[in-house]
mmCIF file of C-alpha atoms and ligand atoms in Angstrom:
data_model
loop_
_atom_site.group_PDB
_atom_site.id
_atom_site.type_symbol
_atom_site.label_atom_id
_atom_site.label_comp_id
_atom_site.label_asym_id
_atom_site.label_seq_id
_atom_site.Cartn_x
_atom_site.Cartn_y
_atom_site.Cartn_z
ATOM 1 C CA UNK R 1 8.074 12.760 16.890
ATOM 2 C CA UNK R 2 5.338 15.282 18.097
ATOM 3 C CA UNK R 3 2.316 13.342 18.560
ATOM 4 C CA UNK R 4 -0.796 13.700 18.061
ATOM 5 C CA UNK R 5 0.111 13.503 14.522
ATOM 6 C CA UNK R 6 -1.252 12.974 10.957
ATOM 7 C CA UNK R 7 1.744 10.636 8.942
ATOM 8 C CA UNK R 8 0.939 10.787 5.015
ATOM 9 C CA UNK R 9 2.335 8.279 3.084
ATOM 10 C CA UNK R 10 2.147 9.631 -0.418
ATOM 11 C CA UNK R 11 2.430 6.051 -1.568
ATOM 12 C CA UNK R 12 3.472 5.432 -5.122
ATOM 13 C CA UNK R 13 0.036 7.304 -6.698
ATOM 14 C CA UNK R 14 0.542 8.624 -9.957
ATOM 15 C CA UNK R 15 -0.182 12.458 -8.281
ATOM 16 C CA UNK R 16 2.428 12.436 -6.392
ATOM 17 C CA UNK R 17 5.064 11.338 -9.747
ATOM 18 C CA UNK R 18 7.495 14.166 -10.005
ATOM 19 C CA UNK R 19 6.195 17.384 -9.202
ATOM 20 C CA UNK R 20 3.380 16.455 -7.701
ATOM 21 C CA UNK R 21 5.009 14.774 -4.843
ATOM 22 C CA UNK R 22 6.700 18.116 -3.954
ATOM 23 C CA UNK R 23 3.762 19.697 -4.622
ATOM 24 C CA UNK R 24 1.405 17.981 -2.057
ATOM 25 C CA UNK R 25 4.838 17.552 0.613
ATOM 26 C CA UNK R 26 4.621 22.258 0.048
ATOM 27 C CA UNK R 27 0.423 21.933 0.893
ATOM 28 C CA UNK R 28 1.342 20.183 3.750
ATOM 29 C CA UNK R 29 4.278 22.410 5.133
ATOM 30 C CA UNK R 30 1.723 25.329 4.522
ATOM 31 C CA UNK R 31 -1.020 23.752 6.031
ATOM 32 C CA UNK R 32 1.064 22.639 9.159
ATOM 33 C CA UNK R 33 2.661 26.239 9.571
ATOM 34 C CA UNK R 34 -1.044 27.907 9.774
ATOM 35 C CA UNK R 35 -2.934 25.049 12.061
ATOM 36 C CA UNK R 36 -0.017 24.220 14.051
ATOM 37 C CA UNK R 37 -0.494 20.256 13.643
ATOM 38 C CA UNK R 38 2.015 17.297 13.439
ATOM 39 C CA UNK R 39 2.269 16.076 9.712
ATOM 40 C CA UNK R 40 5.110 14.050 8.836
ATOM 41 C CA UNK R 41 5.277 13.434 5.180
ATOM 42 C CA UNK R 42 6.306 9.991 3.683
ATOM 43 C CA UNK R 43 7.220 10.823 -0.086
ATOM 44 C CA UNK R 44 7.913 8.588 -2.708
ATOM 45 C CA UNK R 45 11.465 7.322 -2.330
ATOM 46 C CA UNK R 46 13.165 8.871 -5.312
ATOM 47 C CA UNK R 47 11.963 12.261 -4.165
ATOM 48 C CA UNK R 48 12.241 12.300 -0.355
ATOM 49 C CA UNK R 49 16.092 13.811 -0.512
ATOM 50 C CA UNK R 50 14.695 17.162 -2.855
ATOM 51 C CA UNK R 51 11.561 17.224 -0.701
ATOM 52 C CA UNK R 52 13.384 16.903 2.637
ATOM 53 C CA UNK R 53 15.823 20.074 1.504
ATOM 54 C CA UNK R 54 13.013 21.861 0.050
ATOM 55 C CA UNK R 55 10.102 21.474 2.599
ATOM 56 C CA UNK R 56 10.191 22.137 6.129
ATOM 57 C CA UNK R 57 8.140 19.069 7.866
ATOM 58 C CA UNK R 58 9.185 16.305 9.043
ATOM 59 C CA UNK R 59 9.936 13.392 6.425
ATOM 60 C CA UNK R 60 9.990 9.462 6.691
ATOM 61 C CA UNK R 61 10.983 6.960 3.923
ATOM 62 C CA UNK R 62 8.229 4.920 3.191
ATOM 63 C CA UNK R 63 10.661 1.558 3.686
ATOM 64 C CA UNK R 64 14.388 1.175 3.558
ATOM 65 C CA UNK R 65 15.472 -2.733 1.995
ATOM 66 C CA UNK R 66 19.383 -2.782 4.121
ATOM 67 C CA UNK R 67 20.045 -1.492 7.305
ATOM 68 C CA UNK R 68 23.640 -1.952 6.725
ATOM 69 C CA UNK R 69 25.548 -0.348 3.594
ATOM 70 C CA UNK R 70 27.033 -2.722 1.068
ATOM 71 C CA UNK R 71 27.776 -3.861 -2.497
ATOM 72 C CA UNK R 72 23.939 -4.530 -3.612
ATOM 73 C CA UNK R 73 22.081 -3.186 -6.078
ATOM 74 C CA UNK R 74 18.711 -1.255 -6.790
ATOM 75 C CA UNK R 75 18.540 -1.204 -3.032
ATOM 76 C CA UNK R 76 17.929 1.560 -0.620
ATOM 77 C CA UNK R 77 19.986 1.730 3.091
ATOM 78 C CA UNK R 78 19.171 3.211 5.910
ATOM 79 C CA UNK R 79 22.005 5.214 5.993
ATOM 80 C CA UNK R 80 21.570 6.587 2.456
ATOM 81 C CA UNK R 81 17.207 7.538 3.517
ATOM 82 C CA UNK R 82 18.992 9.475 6.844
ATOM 83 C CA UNK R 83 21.318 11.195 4.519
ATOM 84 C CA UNK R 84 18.942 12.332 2.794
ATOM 85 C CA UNK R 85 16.996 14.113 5.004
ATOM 86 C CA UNK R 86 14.991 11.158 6.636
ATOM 87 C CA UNK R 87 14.207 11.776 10.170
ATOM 88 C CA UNK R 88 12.041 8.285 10.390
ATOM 89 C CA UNK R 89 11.219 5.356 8.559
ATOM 90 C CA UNK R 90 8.042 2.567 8.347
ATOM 91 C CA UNK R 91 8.714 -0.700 8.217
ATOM 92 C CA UNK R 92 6.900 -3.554 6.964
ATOM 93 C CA UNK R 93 4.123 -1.502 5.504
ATOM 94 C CA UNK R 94 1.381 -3.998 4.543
ATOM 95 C CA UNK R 95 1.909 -3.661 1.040
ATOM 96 C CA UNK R 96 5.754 -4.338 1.651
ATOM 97 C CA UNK R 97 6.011 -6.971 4.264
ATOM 98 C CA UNK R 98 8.872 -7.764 6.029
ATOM 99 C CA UNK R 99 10.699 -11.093 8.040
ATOM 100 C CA UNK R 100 10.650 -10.879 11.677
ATOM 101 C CA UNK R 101 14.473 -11.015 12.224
ATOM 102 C CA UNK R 102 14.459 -7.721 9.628
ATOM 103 C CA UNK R 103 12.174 -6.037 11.793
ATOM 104 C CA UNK R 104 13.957 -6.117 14.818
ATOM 105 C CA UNK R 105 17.571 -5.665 12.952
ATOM 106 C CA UNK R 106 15.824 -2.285 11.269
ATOM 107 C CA UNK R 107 14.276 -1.138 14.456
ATOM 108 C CA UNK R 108 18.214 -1.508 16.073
ATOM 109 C CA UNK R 109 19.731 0.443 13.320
ATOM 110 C CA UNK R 110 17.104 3.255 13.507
ATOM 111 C CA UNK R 111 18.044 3.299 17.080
ATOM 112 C CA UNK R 112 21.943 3.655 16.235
ATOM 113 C CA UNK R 113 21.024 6.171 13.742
ATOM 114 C CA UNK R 114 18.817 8.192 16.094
ATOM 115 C CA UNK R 115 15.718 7.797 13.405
ATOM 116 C CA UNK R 116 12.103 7.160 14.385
ATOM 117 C CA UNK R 117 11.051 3.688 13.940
ATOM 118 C CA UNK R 118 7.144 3.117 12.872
ATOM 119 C CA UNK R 119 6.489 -0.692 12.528
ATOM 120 C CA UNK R 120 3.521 -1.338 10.396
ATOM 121 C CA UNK R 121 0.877 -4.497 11.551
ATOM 122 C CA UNK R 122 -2.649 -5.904 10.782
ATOM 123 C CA UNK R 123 -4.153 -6.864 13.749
ATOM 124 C CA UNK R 124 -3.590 -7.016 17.501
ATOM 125 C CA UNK R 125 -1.379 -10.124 18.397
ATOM 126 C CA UNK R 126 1.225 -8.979 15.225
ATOM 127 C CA UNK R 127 0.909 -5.492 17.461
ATOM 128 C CA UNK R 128 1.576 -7.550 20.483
ATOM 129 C CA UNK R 129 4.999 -8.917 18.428
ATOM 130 C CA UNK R 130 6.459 -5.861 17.213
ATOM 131 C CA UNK R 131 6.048 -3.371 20.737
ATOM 132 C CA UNK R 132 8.021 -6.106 21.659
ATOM 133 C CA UNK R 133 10.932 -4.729 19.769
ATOM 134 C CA UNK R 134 10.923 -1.626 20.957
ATOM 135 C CA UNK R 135 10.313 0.333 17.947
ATOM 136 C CA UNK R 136 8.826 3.990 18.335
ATOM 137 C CA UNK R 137 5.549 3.293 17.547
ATOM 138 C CA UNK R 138 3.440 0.582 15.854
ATOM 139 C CA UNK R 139 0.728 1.287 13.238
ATOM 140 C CA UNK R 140 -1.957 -1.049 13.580
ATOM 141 C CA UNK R 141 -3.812 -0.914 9.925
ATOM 142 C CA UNK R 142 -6.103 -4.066 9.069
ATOM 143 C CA UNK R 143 -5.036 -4.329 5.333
ATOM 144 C CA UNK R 144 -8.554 -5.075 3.865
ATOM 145 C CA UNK R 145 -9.419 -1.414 4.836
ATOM 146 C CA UNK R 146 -6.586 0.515 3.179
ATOM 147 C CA UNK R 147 -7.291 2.538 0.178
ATOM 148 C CA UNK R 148 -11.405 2.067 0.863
ATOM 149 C CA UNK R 149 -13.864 4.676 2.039
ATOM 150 C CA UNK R 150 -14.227 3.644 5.821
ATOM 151 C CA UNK R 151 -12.026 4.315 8.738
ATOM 152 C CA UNK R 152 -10.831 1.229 10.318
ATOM 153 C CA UNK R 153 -12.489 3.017 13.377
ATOM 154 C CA UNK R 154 -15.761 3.082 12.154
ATOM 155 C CA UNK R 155 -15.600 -0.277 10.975
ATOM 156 C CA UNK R 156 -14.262 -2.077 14.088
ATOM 157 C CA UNK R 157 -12.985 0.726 16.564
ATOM 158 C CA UNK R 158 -12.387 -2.739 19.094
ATOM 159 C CA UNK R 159 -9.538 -3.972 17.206
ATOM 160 C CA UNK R 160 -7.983 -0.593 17.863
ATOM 161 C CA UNK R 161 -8.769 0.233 21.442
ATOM 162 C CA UNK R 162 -7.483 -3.724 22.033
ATOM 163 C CA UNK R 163 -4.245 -3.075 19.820
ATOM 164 C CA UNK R 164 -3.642 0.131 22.296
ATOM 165 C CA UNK R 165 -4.205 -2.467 25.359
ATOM 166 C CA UNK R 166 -2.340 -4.945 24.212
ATOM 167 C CA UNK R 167 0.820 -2.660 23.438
ATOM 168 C CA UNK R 168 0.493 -1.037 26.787
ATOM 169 C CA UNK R 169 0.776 -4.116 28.743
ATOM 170 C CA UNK R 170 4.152 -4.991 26.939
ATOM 171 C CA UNK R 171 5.785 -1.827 27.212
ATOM 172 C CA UNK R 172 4.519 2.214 27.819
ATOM 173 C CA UNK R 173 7.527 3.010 25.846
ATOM 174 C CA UNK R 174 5.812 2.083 22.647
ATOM 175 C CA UNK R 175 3.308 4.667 21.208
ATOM 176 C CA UNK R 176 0.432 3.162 18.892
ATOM 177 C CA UNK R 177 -1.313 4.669 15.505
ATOM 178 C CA UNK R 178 -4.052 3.510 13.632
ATOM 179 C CA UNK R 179 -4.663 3.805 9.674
ATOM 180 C CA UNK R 180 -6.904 2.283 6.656
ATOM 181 C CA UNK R 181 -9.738 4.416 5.443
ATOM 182 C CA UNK R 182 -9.045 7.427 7.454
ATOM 183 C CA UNK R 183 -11.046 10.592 5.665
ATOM 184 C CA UNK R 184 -11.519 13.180 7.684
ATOM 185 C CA UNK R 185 -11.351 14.574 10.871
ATOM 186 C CA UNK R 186 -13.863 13.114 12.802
ATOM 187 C CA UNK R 187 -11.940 9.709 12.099
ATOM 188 C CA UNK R 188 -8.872 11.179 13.577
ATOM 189 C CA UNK R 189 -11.214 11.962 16.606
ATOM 190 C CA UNK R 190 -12.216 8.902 17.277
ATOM 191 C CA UNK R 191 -8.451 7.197 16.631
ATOM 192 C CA UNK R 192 -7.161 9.661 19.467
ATOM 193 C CA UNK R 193 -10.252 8.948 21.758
ATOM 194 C CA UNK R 194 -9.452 4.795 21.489
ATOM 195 C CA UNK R 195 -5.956 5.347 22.784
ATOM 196 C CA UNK R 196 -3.444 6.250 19.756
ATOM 197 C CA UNK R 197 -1.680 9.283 18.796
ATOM 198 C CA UNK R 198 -2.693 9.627 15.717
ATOM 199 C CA UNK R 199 -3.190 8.045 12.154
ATOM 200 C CA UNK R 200 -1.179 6.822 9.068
ATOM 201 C CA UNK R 201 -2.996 7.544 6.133
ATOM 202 C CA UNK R 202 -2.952 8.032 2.420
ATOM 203 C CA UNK R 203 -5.848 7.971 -0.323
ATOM 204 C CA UNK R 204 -7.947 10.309 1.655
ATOM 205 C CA UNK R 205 -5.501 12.939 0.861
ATOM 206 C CA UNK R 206 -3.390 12.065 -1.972
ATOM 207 C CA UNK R 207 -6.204 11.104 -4.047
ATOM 208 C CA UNK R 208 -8.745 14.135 -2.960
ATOM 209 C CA UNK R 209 -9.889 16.818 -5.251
ATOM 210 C CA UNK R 210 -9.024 19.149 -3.089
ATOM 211 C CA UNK R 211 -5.526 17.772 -0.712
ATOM 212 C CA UNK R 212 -5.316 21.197 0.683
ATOM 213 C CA UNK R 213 -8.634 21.301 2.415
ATOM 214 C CA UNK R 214 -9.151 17.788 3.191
ATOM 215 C CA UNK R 215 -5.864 18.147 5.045
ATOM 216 C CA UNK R 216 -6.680 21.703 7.176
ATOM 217 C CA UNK R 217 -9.977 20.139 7.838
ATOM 218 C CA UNK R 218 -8.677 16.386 8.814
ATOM 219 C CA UNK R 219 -5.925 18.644 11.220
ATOM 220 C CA UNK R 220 -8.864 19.787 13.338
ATOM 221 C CA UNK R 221 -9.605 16.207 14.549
ATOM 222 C CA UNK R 222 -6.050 16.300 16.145
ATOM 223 C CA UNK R 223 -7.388 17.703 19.466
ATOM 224 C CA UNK R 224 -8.163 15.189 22.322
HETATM 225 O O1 LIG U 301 0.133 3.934 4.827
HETATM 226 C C1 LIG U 301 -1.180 4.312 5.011
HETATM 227 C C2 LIG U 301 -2.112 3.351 4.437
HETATM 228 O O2 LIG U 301 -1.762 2.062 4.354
HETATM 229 C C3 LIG U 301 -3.549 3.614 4.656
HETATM 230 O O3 LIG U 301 -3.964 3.964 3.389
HETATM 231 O O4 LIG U 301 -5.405 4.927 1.728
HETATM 232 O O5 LIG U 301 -6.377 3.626 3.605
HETATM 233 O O6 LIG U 301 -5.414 5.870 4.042
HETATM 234 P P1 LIG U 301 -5.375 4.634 3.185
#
């Protein structure tokens, strides 16, 4: 994964239903072409195989239930996200927790499968537990500040510079990001300046008036 890098989850807002998911995932291919900037796109999961053939940025599954195919229903595998067009996947997104043991079985299949592993955590010692599974990169996102109006690094930019130590003395192999409240580009600033390489974010741009320029403008934060 290029890093530094904006990841947008597109969530499960009613914008991006249908259409609109492709819609947003074409704004950000255009806006990526003209800056130059890392966006990887995390679409709804019923539209991430016509949005990974259609768009040309990366794409992540926002969460994959079996690492291993089998005889289940209403599930999604990570074999099934990879063939269609997944090049990454989060895992245990705070709004879809996983067990520990899952963790570490996902981050071994994305290894197999030669997909980027983000694991998703709340605060510094659950940061501490999942760099030591060697996934790709941890997302440190303090759920009480997702979907509000201030960037987990205005609000307490020490749980993030901490999260980046505390990663770094189990492993350099393990990059970190940061998310909750990220709106614009000087928030992105300051998440690269405390150590990550970049953010995870989601309302700021899926819910904007205006996705296209929030975007372009949040892309010009991406510079160290
Ligand atoms: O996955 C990103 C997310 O949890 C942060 O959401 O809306 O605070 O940017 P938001």
């Amino acid at each position: 994964m290029r890093t530094p890098a904006i990841i947008l989850n597109f969530k499960t807002y009613a914008q991006v239903d249908g259409d609109g998911a492709l819609a947003l995932a074409r704004i950000c291919e255009e806006v990526q072409r003209e800056t130059g900037a890392s966006i990887i796109i995390c679409p709804p999961m019923v539209e991430l195989s016509r949005i990974a053939h259609e768009v040309n940025t990366p794409v992540f599954a926002q969460n994959v239930d079996l690492w291993e195919s089998s005889a289940r229903t209403g599930h999604t595998t990570l074999s099934s996200v990879k063939a269609a067009g997944a090049s990454g996947i989060l895992i245990n997104h705070s709004e879809n927790r996983r067990r520990m043991a899952d963790i570490e079985a996902l981050i071994t299949a994305c290894r197999k499968e030669g997909l980027t592993s983000i694991v998703c955590t709340n605060n510094i010692s659950a940061s501490r537990a999942a760099a030591a599974m060697g996934p790709d990169l941890v997302a440190m996102e303090p759920p009480e500040l997702i979907g509000g109006d201030i960037s987990v690094t205005t609000v307490n930019p020490g749980i993030v510079r901490d999260t980046v130590k505390a990663v770094e003395a189990i492993t350099s192999d393990v990059r970190v990001l940061t998310g909750a409240g990220v709106k614009n580009a000087e928030d992105i600033r300051v998440a690269l300046e405390l150590g990550t390489v970049g953010v995870l974010l989601a309302s700021g741009v899926v819910k904007a008036e205006d996705p296209r320029g929030v975007l372009r403008k949040m892309t010009e934060g991406l510079v160290r």
